[in-house]
Coordinates of C-alpha atoms in Angstrom, one line a residue:
M132 CA -20.6 -54.7 -7.4
S133 CA -19.0 -54.1 -4.0
F134 CA -18.8 -50.9 -2.0
F135 CA -15.1 -50.2 -2.9
T136 CA -15.7 -51.0 -6.6
A137 CA -18.4 -48.5 -6.8
W138 CA -16.3 -45.8 -5.1
Y139 CA -13.4 -46.6 -7.4
S140 CA -15.8 -46.2 -10.5
L141 CA -16.8 -42.7 -9.3
V142 CA -13.2 -41.5 -8.9
R143 CA -12.1 -43.1 -12.2
W144 CA -15.0 -41.2 -14.0
S145 CA -13.8 -37.9 -12.4
W146 CA -10.2 -38.4 -13.5
A147 CA -11.2 -39.5 -17.1
L148 CA -13.2 -36.3 -17.6
G149 CA -10.5 -34.3 -16.0
L150 CA -7.9 -35.6 -18.5
T151 CA -10.3 -34.8 -21.3
S152 CA -10.6 -31.3 -20.1
V153 CA -6.8 -30.9 -20.7
V154 CA -7.3 -31.8 -24.3
L155 CA -10.3 -29.6 -24.9
V156 CA -9.0 -26.5 -23.0
G157 CA -6.6 -25.6 -26.0
C158 CA -9.7 -25.2 -28.2
V159 CA -11.0 -22.2 -26.3
R160 CA -8.0 -20.7 -24.8
G161 CA -7.9 -16.8 -24.9
P162 CA -5.0 -14.6 -25.5
Q163 CA -2.2 -14.7 -22.9
Y164 CA -1.9 -11.7 -20.6
Q165 CA 0.7 -9.1 -21.5
P166 CA 1.0 -6.0 -19.4
P167 CA 0.9 -2.7 -21.4
S168 CA 4.2 -1.2 -22.3
V169 CA 5.0 2.1 -20.6
A170 CA 7.2 4.7 -22.3
A171 CA 9.8 4.8 -19.5
P172 CA 12.6 7.6 -19.7
A173 CA 16.1 6.6 -20.7
A174 CA 17.4 9.4 -18.4
W175 CA 16.0 11.9 -15.9
Q176 CA 15.9 15.4 -17.1
N177 CA 16.6 16.9 -13.8
N178 CA 19.4 14.5 -12.9
Q179 CA 22.3 16.4 -14.4
N180 CA 26.0 16.5 -14.2
P181 CA 27.9 19.6 -13.3
V182 CA 28.1 20.6 -17.0
G183 CA 24.4 20.6 -17.3
A184 CA 23.6 17.5 -19.4
P185 CA 21.4 14.7 -18.2
V186 CA 23.3 11.7 -16.7
A187 CA 22.9 8.7 -19.0
Q188 CA 21.1 5.8 -17.4
P189 CA 20.8 2.1 -18.2
A190 CA 17.9 1.3 -20.4
A191 CA 14.7 1.2 -18.4
P192 CA 12.4 -1.7 -18.8
T193 CA 8.9 -1.0 -20.4
T194 CA 7.2 -3.7 -18.4
P195 CA 7.3 -4.5 -14.7
A196 CA 9.4 -7.0 -13.0
S197 CA 8.2 -10.5 -12.3
P198 CA 6.5 -10.5 -8.8
Q199 CA 8.6 -13.3 -7.7
V200 CA 11.8 -11.0 -7.9
A201 CA 10.1 -7.8 -6.8
P202 CA 12.4 -6.3 -4.1
A203 CA 11.2 -5.6 -0.6
V204 CA 11.3 -2.1 0.9
S205 CA 14.9 -1.6 2.1
S206 CA 16.1 0.2 5.3
W207 CA 16.7 3.3 3.3
W208 CA 16.6 5.6 6.4
T209 CA 20.1 4.3 7.5
L210 CA 21.5 6.7 4.7
F211 CA 20.8 9.5 7.1
N212 CA 23.0 8.0 10.0
D213 CA 20.5 9.2 12.7
P214 CA 20.0 6.8 15.6
V215 CA 16.8 8.5 16.6
L216 CA 15.4 8.2 13.2
N217 CA 16.3 4.5 13.0
A218 CA 14.6 3.8 16.3
L219 CA 11.4 5.8 15.2
E220 CA 11.2 3.9 11.9
Q221 CA 11.4 0.7 13.8
Q222 CA 8.5 1.8 16.0
A223 CA 6.5 2.8 12.9
L224 CA 7.0 -0.5 11.2
T225 CA 6.0 -2.5 14.2
G226 CA 3.4 -0.3 15.8
N227 CA 1.5 1.4 13.0
F228 CA -2.0 0.1 12.4
N229 CA -2.1 0.8 8.8
V230 CA 0.8 -1.7 8.4
R231 CA -1.1 -4.2 10.5
A232 CA -4.1 -3.8 8.4
A233 CA -2.1 -4.2 5.1
A234 CA -0.5 -7.3 6.5
S235 CA -3.9 -8.6 7.4
R236 CA -5.1 -7.9 3.8
V237 CA -2.2 -10.1 2.6
E238 CA -3.5 -13.0 4.8
E239 CA -7.0 -12.4 3.4
A240 CA -5.6 -12.6 -0.2
R241 CA -3.8 -15.9 0.6
A242 CA -6.9 -17.4 2.1
T243 CA -8.7 -16.3 -1.1
V244 CA -6.2 -18.2 -3.2
R245 CA -6.7 -21.3 -1.1
I246 CA -10.4 -21.0 -1.6
A247 CA -10.0 -20.7 -5.3
N248 CA -7.8 -23.7 -5.4
S249 CA -10.4 -25.7 -3.5
Y250 CA -12.8 -25.7 -6.5
L251 CA -10.3 -27.9 -8.4
K252 CA -11.1 -30.6 -5.9
P253 CA -14.2 -32.7 -5.4
D254 CA -16.7 -31.6 -2.7
V255 CA -17.3 -34.6 -0.4
T256 CA -19.8 -34.5 2.4
V257 CA -21.3 -37.2 4.8
T258 CA -24.9 -36.7 5.5
P259 CA -26.3 -39.2 7.9
Q260 CA -30.0 -39.5 7.8
V261 CA -32.8 -41.3 9.7
Y262 CA -36.4 -41.0 8.9
R263 CA -39.7 -42.7 9.4
S264 CA -42.6 -42.8 6.8
R265 CA -46.1 -44.3 6.5
L266 CA -48.0 -45.1 3.3
S267 CA -51.7 -44.6 3.4
A268 CA -54.1 -47.5 3.2
L269 CA -56.2 -45.4 0.8
R270 CA -53.4 -44.7 -1.6
P271 CA -54.0 -45.2 -5.3
V272 CA -52.8 -48.6 -6.6
Q273 CA -52.3 -50.0 -10.1
F274 CA -54.9 -52.9 -9.6
P275 CA -58.3 -51.6 -8.2
N276 CA -59.3 -54.9 -6.6
A277 CA -55.9 -55.4 -4.8
Q278 CA -56.1 -55.2 -1.0
V279 CA -54.2 -52.2 0.3
V280 CA -53.1 -51.7 3.8
G281 CA -51.2 -48.9 5.6
V282 CA -47.4 -49.5 5.7
S283 CA -44.9 -47.9 8.1
Q284 CA -41.2 -48.0 7.6
K285 CA -38.0 -46.6 9.1
Q286 CA -34.8 -46.0 7.2
F287 CA -31.1 -45.4 8.3
Y288 CA -28.9 -44.0 5.6
I289 CA -25.2 -42.9 5.7
P290 CA -24.4 -41.5 2.2
I291 CA -21.1 -40.0 1.1
N292 CA -22.0 -37.4 -1.4
V293 CA -19.5 -36.4 -4.0
S294 CA -19.7 -33.3 -6.4
Y295 CA -17.0 -32.3 -8.8
E296 CA -17.0 -29.7 -11.6
V297 CA -14.5 -30.6 -14.3
D298 CA -12.6 -27.6 -15.4
V299 CA -12.9 -28.4 -19.0
W300 CA -12.3 -24.9 -20.4
G301 CA -9.9 -23.6 -17.6
R302 CA -12.3 -21.2 -16.0
I303 CA -11.5 -22.2 -12.4
R304 CA -7.8 -22.0 -13.2
R305 CA -8.4 -18.4 -14.5
D306 CA -10.1 -17.6 -11.2
I307 CA -7.1 -19.0 -9.4
Q308 CA -4.7 -17.0 -11.5
A309 CA -6.7 -13.9 -10.6
S310 CA -6.6 -14.6 -6.9
Q311 CA -2.9 -15.2 -7.1
A312 CA -2.4 -11.9 -8.8
E313 CA -4.6 -10.2 -6.2
Q314 CA -2.5 -11.8 -3.5
Q315 CA 0.7 -10.4 -5.2
A316 CA -1.0 -7.0 -5.4
S317 CA -1.8 -7.1 -1.7
E318 CA 1.8 -7.9 -1.0
A319 CA 2.9 -4.9 -3.1
D320 CA 0.4 -2.8 -1.3
L321 CA 1.9 -3.9 2.0
R322 CA 5.3 -2.6 0.7
T323 CA 3.6 0.6 -0.5
V324 CA 2.2 1.2 2.9
Q325 CA 5.6 0.5 4.5
L326 CA 7.4 2.8 2.2
T327 CA 4.7 5.6 2.6
L328 CA 4.8 5.1 6.4
T329 CA 8.6 5.3 6.6
T330 CA 8.9 8.3 4.4
D331 CA 6.1 10.1 6.3
A332 CA 7.9 9.3 9.6
A333 CA 11.2 10.7 8.3
S334 CA 9.4 13.7 6.8
Y335 CA 7.7 14.6 10.2
Y336 CA 11.0 13.9 12.0
Y337 CA 13.1 16.2 9.9
S338 CA 10.3 18.8 10.0
V339 CA 10.6 18.8 13.8
R340 CA 14.5 19.0 13.5
G341 CA 14.1 21.8 11.1
L342 CA 11.8 23.7 13.5
D343 CA 14.4 23.0 16.3
A344 CA 17.1 24.6 14.2
D345 CA 14.7 27.5 13.6
L346 CA 14.1 27.8 17.3
G347 CA 17.8 27.9 17.9
V348 CA 18.1 30.9 15.5
L349 CA 15.2 32.6 17.3
D350 CA 16.7 31.9 20.7
S351 CA 20.0 33.3 19.9
T352 CA 18.3 36.3 18.1
R353 CA 16.2 36.9 21.2
E354 CA 19.3 37.1 23.4
A355 CA 20.7 39.6 21.0
R356 CA 17.3 41.5 21.1
V357 CA 17.3 41.6 24.9
Q358 CA 20.8 43.0 24.9
N359 CA 19.7 45.6 22.3
L360 CA 16.8 46.7 24.4
K361 CA 19.1 47.1 27.5
L362 CA 21.5 49.2 25.4
V363 CA 18.9 51.5 23.9
Q364 CA 17.2 51.9 27.3
A365 CA 20.6 52.9 28.8
R366 CA 21.2 55.3 26.0
Y367 CA 17.7 56.8 26.3
K368 CA 18.3 57.3 30.1
A369 CA 21.6 59.0 29.3
G370 CA 19.9 61.2 26.9
V371 CA 21.9 59.9 23.9
D372 CA 18.9 58.3 22.3
N373 CA 15.1 58.9 22.1
E374 CA 12.1 57.0 23.2
I375 CA 11.3 55.9 19.7
G376 CA 14.4 53.6 19.7
V377 CA 13.3 52.0 22.9
R378 CA 9.9 51.3 21.5
R379 CA 11.4 49.8 18.3
A380 CA 13.7 47.5 20.4
E381 CA 10.8 46.4 22.4
T382 CA 8.8 45.8 19.2
E383 CA 11.5 43.6 17.7
L384 CA 11.9 41.6 20.9
A385 CA 8.0 41.0 21.0
N386 CA 8.1 39.9 17.3
V387 CA 10.8 37.3 18.0
D388 CA 8.8 36.1 20.9
A389 CA 5.6 35.7 18.7
S390 CA 7.8 33.8 16.1
R391 CA 9.0 31.4 18.7
I392 CA 5.4 30.7 19.8
E393 CA 4.4 30.0 16.3
V394 CA 7.4 27.7 15.7
Q395 CA 6.6 25.8 18.8
R396 CA 3.0 25.4 17.8
Q397 CA 4.2 23.9 14.4
R398 CA 6.6 21.6 16.3
A399 CA 3.8 20.3 18.5
R400 CA 1.8 19.5 15.4
Y401 CA 4.5 17.5 13.7
V402 CA 5.4 15.6 17.0
A403 CA 1.7 14.6 17.3
A404 CA 1.7 13.4 13.7
L405 CA 4.9 11.5 14.2
A406 CA 3.5 9.8 17.3
T407 CA 0.5 8.6 15.3
V408 CA 2.7 7.3 12.6
C409 CA 4.6 5.4 15.2
G410 CA 1.4 3.9 16.6
Q411 CA 1.5 5.7 19.8
P412 CA -0.9 8.2 21.4
A413 CA 0.1 11.8 20.8
S414 CA -0.4 12.6 24.5
S415 CA 2.3 10.2 25.7
F416 CA 4.8 10.8 23.0
A417 CA 7.8 13.3 23.2
L418 CA 10.7 14.1 21.1
A419 CA 13.5 16.0 22.8
P420 CA 14.7 19.2 21.0
R421 CA 18.0 19.0 19.1
P422 CA 18.8 22.4 17.5
T423 CA 22.0 21.2 16.0
D424 CA 23.1 21.4 12.4
L425 CA 22.1 18.3 10.3
T426 CA 23.7 16.9 7.3
V427 CA 21.7 16.0 4.3
P428 CA 23.0 12.8 2.6
S429 CA 24.4 13.5 -0.9
V430 CA 22.3 12.3 -3.7
P431 CA 24.4 10.4 -6.5
A432 CA 24.7 12.0 -9.9
G433 CA 23.0 8.9 -11.5
V434 CA 19.8 7.5 -10.1
P435 CA 18.1 4.5 -11.5
A436 CA 15.4 4.9 -14.1
A437 CA 14.0 1.4 -13.7
L438 CA 10.9 2.4 -11.7
L439 CA 8.7 -0.3 -12.9
A440 CA 10.9 -2.9 -11.2
R441 CA 11.3 -0.9 -8.0
R442 CA 8.1 1.0 -7.0
P443 CA 5.6 -1.2 -5.1
D444 CA 2.6 0.9 -6.2
L445 CA 3.5 0.2 -9.8
Q446 CA 3.8 -3.5 -9.1
Q447 CA 0.5 -3.4 -7.3
A448 CA -1.2 -1.6 -10.2
E449 CA 0.2 -4.1 -12.6
R450 CA -0.8 -7.1 -10.5
L451 CA -4.4 -5.8 -10.2
L452 CA -4.3 -5.5 -14.0
A453 CA -3.3 -9.1 -14.4
A454 CA -6.1 -10.1 -11.9
A455 CA -8.6 -8.1 -14.0
D456 CA -7.6 -9.7 -17.2
S457 CA -7.9 -13.2 -15.6
R458 CA -11.4 -12.3 -14.3
A459 CA -12.4 -11.2 -17.7
E460 CA -11.2 -14.5 -19.3
S461 CA -13.0 -16.4 -16.6
A462 CA -16.3 -14.4 -17.4
R463 CA -15.9 -15.3 -21.1
L464 CA -15.4 -19.1 -20.3
A465 CA -18.5 -18.9 -17.9
R466 CA -20.6 -18.8 -21.1
L467 CA -19.5 -22.3 -22.2
P468 CA -21.0 -25.7 -21.0
T469 CA -20.2 -26.9 -17.5
V470 CA -19.5 -30.5 -16.9
Q471 CA -20.5 -31.7 -13.4
L472 CA -19.8 -35.1 -11.8
N473 CA -21.8 -36.2 -8.8
G474 CA -22.8 -39.3 -7.0
Y475 CA -23.2 -40.9 -3.6
I476 CA -22.5 -44.1 -1.9
G477 CA -23.3 -45.5 1.5
P478 CA -25.1 -48.1 3.5
Q479 CA -28.9 -48.0 3.8
S480 CA -31.0 -50.3 6.1
A481 CA -34.2 -50.4 8.0
Q482 CA -32.2 -51.6 11.0
L483 CA -29.6 -49.5 12.6
G484 CA -27.5 -52.5 13.5
E485 CA -27.4 -53.8 9.9
L486 CA -25.7 -50.8 8.5
T487 CA -22.3 -52.5 9.0
R488 CA -23.3 -55.2 6.6
L489 CA -21.8 -53.3 3.7
S490 CA -21.8 -56.1 1.2
E491 CA -25.6 -56.2 1.4
S492 CA -26.7 -52.7 2.7
Y493 CA -24.7 -50.3 0.4
T494 CA -26.4 -48.3 -2.3
Y495 CA -24.8 -45.8 -4.8
Y496 CA -25.4 -43.5 -7.6
V497 CA -22.7 -42.2 -10.2
G498 CA -23.6 -39.8 -12.8
A499 CA -22.5 -36.8 -15.0
G500 CA -24.2 -33.9 -16.4
V501 CA -23.5 -31.0 -18.8
A502 CA -25.1 -27.6 -18.2
I503 CA -25.4 -25.7 -21.4
P504 CA -26.4 -22.0 -21.0
I505 CA -29.4 -21.3 -23.4
F506 CA -31.0 -18.1 -22.1
N507 CA -30.3 -16.0 -18.9
G508 CA -31.4 -12.6 -20.0
G509 CA -28.0 -11.7 -21.3
R510 CA -26.5 -12.0 -17.9
L511 CA -23.4 -13.9 -18.7
R512 CA -22.7 -11.7 -21.7
S513 CA -23.1 -8.7 -19.6
N514 CA -20.7 -10.1 -17.0
E515 CA -18.2 -10.6 -19.7
E516 CA -18.6 -7.1 -20.9
L517 CA -18.4 -5.8 -17.4
A518 CA -15.1 -7.7 -16.7
K519 CA -13.6 -6.4 -20.0
A520 CA -14.5 -2.8 -19.1
R521 CA -12.9 -3.2 -15.6
T522 CA -9.8 -4.5 -17.4
Y523 CA -9.6 -1.4 -19.6
T524 CA -10.1 0.8 -16.5
V525 CA -7.4 -0.8 -14.4
S526 CA -5.1 -0.7 -17.5
A527 CA -5.6 3.0 -17.8
Q528 CA -5.1 3.4 -14.0
Y529 CA -1.7 1.5 -14.4
Q530 CA -0.4 3.7 -17.2
Q531 CA -1.5 6.8 -15.3
T532 CA 0.2 5.6 -12.1
A533 CA 3.5 5.2 -14.1
L534 CA 3.2 8.7 -15.5
V535 CA 2.6 10.1 -12.0
A536 CA 5.7 8.1 -10.8
F537 CA 7.8 9.7 -13.5
Q538 CA 6.6 13.1 -12.6
E539 CA 7.3 12.5 -8.9
V540 CA 11.0 11.5 -9.6
E541 CA 11.5 14.6 -11.9
T542 CA 10.0 16.8 -9.3
A543 CA 12.0 15.4 -6.4
L544 CA 15.3 15.6 -8.5
A545 CA 14.5 19.2 -9.3
D546 CA 13.8 20.0 -5.7
V547 CA 17.1 18.3 -4.6
Q548 CA 19.2 20.2 -7.1
Q549 CA 17.6 23.6 -6.8
S550 CA 17.4 23.5 -3.0
A551 CA 21.2 22.9 -2.9
A552 CA 21.8 25.9 -5.1
Q553 CA 19.2 28.0 -3.1
L554 CA 20.9 27.1 0.2
E555 CA 24.3 28.2 -1.2
A556 CA 22.9 31.5 -2.2
Q557 CA 21.1 32.0 1.1
Q558 CA 24.3 31.3 3.1
R559 CA 26.1 34.0 1.0
A560 CA 23.2 36.3 1.8
L561 CA 23.4 35.4 5.6
R562 CA 27.2 36.1 5.7
S563 CA 26.6 39.5 4.0
A564 CA 23.7 40.4 6.3
R565 CA 25.8 39.6 9.4
Q566 CA 28.7 41.6 8.2
A567 CA 26.3 44.6 7.4
G568 CA 24.7 44.1 10.9
L569 CA 28.2 44.5 12.5
L570 CA 29.0 47.6 10.5
T571 CA 25.6 49.2 11.2
R572 CA 26.0 48.5 14.9
E573 CA 29.4 49.9 15.0
R574 CA 28.2 53.1 13.3
Y575 CA 25.2 53.3 15.8
N576 CA 27.6 53.0 18.9
R577 CA 29.6 55.9 17.4
G578 CA 26.4 58.0 17.0
L579 CA 26.7 58.0 13.2
T580 CA 23.3 56.5 12.5
T581 CA 20.0 55.9 14.1
Y582 CA 18.6 52.8 15.8
F583 CA 16.2 52.3 12.8
E584 CA 19.1 51.1 10.6
V585 CA 20.2 48.7 13.3
V586 CA 16.7 47.3 13.4
D587 CA 16.7 46.9 9.7
A588 CA 20.1 45.2 9.5
D589 CA 19.1 42.8 12.5
R590 CA 15.8 42.0 10.7
Q591 CA 17.5 41.2 7.5
T592 CA 20.1 39.0 9.3
L593 CA 17.3 37.1 11.2
E594 CA 15.3 36.6 7.9
A595 CA 18.4 35.4 6.0
A596 CA 19.3 32.9 8.9
R597 CA 15.6 31.5 9.1
Q598 CA 15.5 31.1 5.4
A599 CA 18.7 29.2 5.3
V600 CA 17.4 27.0 8.1
Q601 CA 14.1 26.3 6.3
T602 CA 15.9 25.6 3.1
Q603 CA 18.1 23.1 4.7
S604 CA 15.0 21.4 6.1
F605 CA 13.5 21.4 2.7
Q606 CA 16.5 19.6 1.5
F607 CA 15.7 16.8 3.9
Q608 CA 12.1 16.7 2.6
S609 CA 13.4 16.6 -1.0
A610 CA 15.8 13.8 -0.4
I611 CA 13.0 11.8 1.4
Q612 CA 10.6 12.4 -1.4
L613 CA 13.2 11.3 -4.0
I614 CA 13.7 8.1 -2.1
K615 CA 10.0 7.5 -2.1
A616 CA 9.6 8.3 -5.7
L617 CA 12.4 5.9 -6.7
G618 CA 10.7 3.1 -4.6
G619 CA 12.8 3.0 -1.5
S620 CA 16.3 3.9 -2.6
W621 CA 18.5 5.8 -5.0
E622 CA 21.1 3.1 -5.2

């Protein structure tokens, strides 16, 4: 038999047993994976029309979308029409280290898939060898009277070793499916990190803008307090008012200054958090104040209920469940016999120069074996039970993640609706407080009341103005949280 004939024989045996595995695998195939159904709502309770009835939604799926059609995280922040926010979001996506780490985990998962696929292919190695040995002249021989001499020999050997496990029952393919599901989970995790990152950046940004608006209210109030103090001091010098009014005016001015310092402290904290999200050192990051009125984008009356096809964290949880199911099936199949093909072929000679005479120097071995588990202390059975328990755990985590997702949407919808109604009421209160303040000041200028009533009216006006600004900032936060809860968009 020639060198190439022996090599062809080894390959043919491998293919023959591989085809046999296709026939046998149907005999031990386990149940096909099906993700658990989740009782998705047909409509959101807090997504109501003006009459008060929930807005009807298209039927929501009870199982997640196929990972091949899972949507990527959209540029949802463009709904706010803020160029500064757009630039910050781009900085966050490109500079944040959590995103880089998540992207690296995707590459790790893809490499793991390639490793898992490699086990379907033969393992071929070349191990050149050279050795020298000597047989003793006193070694035992079969014939006692035979003359024995010491023998020295030298060997040159270049074998090509081939090892191949035939995936008879589909265990390796199950491992590949698990690795592929874990890769898809890591891709969903990347989208989750991106969504969380972009919503955090927007949340910090609008927290800063809300504090800028609050500072604007305090700055205008401080100007009014300074004028009040000058007026009361002048009246006190003229003998029209007493010293108590002066001290109250000074107190109110100092309180405004203290409030401004507190707001500036909070602003510095949010700016530092925004810098970290954008991947920049807080010491070199700055955001110019902009105490202008901001417009919250309007939330449509009907938002989608199909969270299972939109939220990346739900997609990730489902893919992890699919991976756990495949691992459990692989652990079950590991208890079955394993078919292993192995062999080697290559030239062998006592002279290095004669290795090229393949027709005379080659040697080979072709074989196959079956490893049948008999006793291993219950290790394989315990591995199977462990894998099944992990599957149950991941399944419960997936269903819990879905419930939390529905909770987050309902909470965000309630915040969006109630904050709008709250802002409307606070704006009415602010208009009334300002009118009451004007009337009180007019009475004070005429000497019909004391400065205490002026202080009380101004304090109510300031409180109403700050509450209105804070509620408007909360509206932005609620809209951002709704977008996050819906998986990146309400469209």
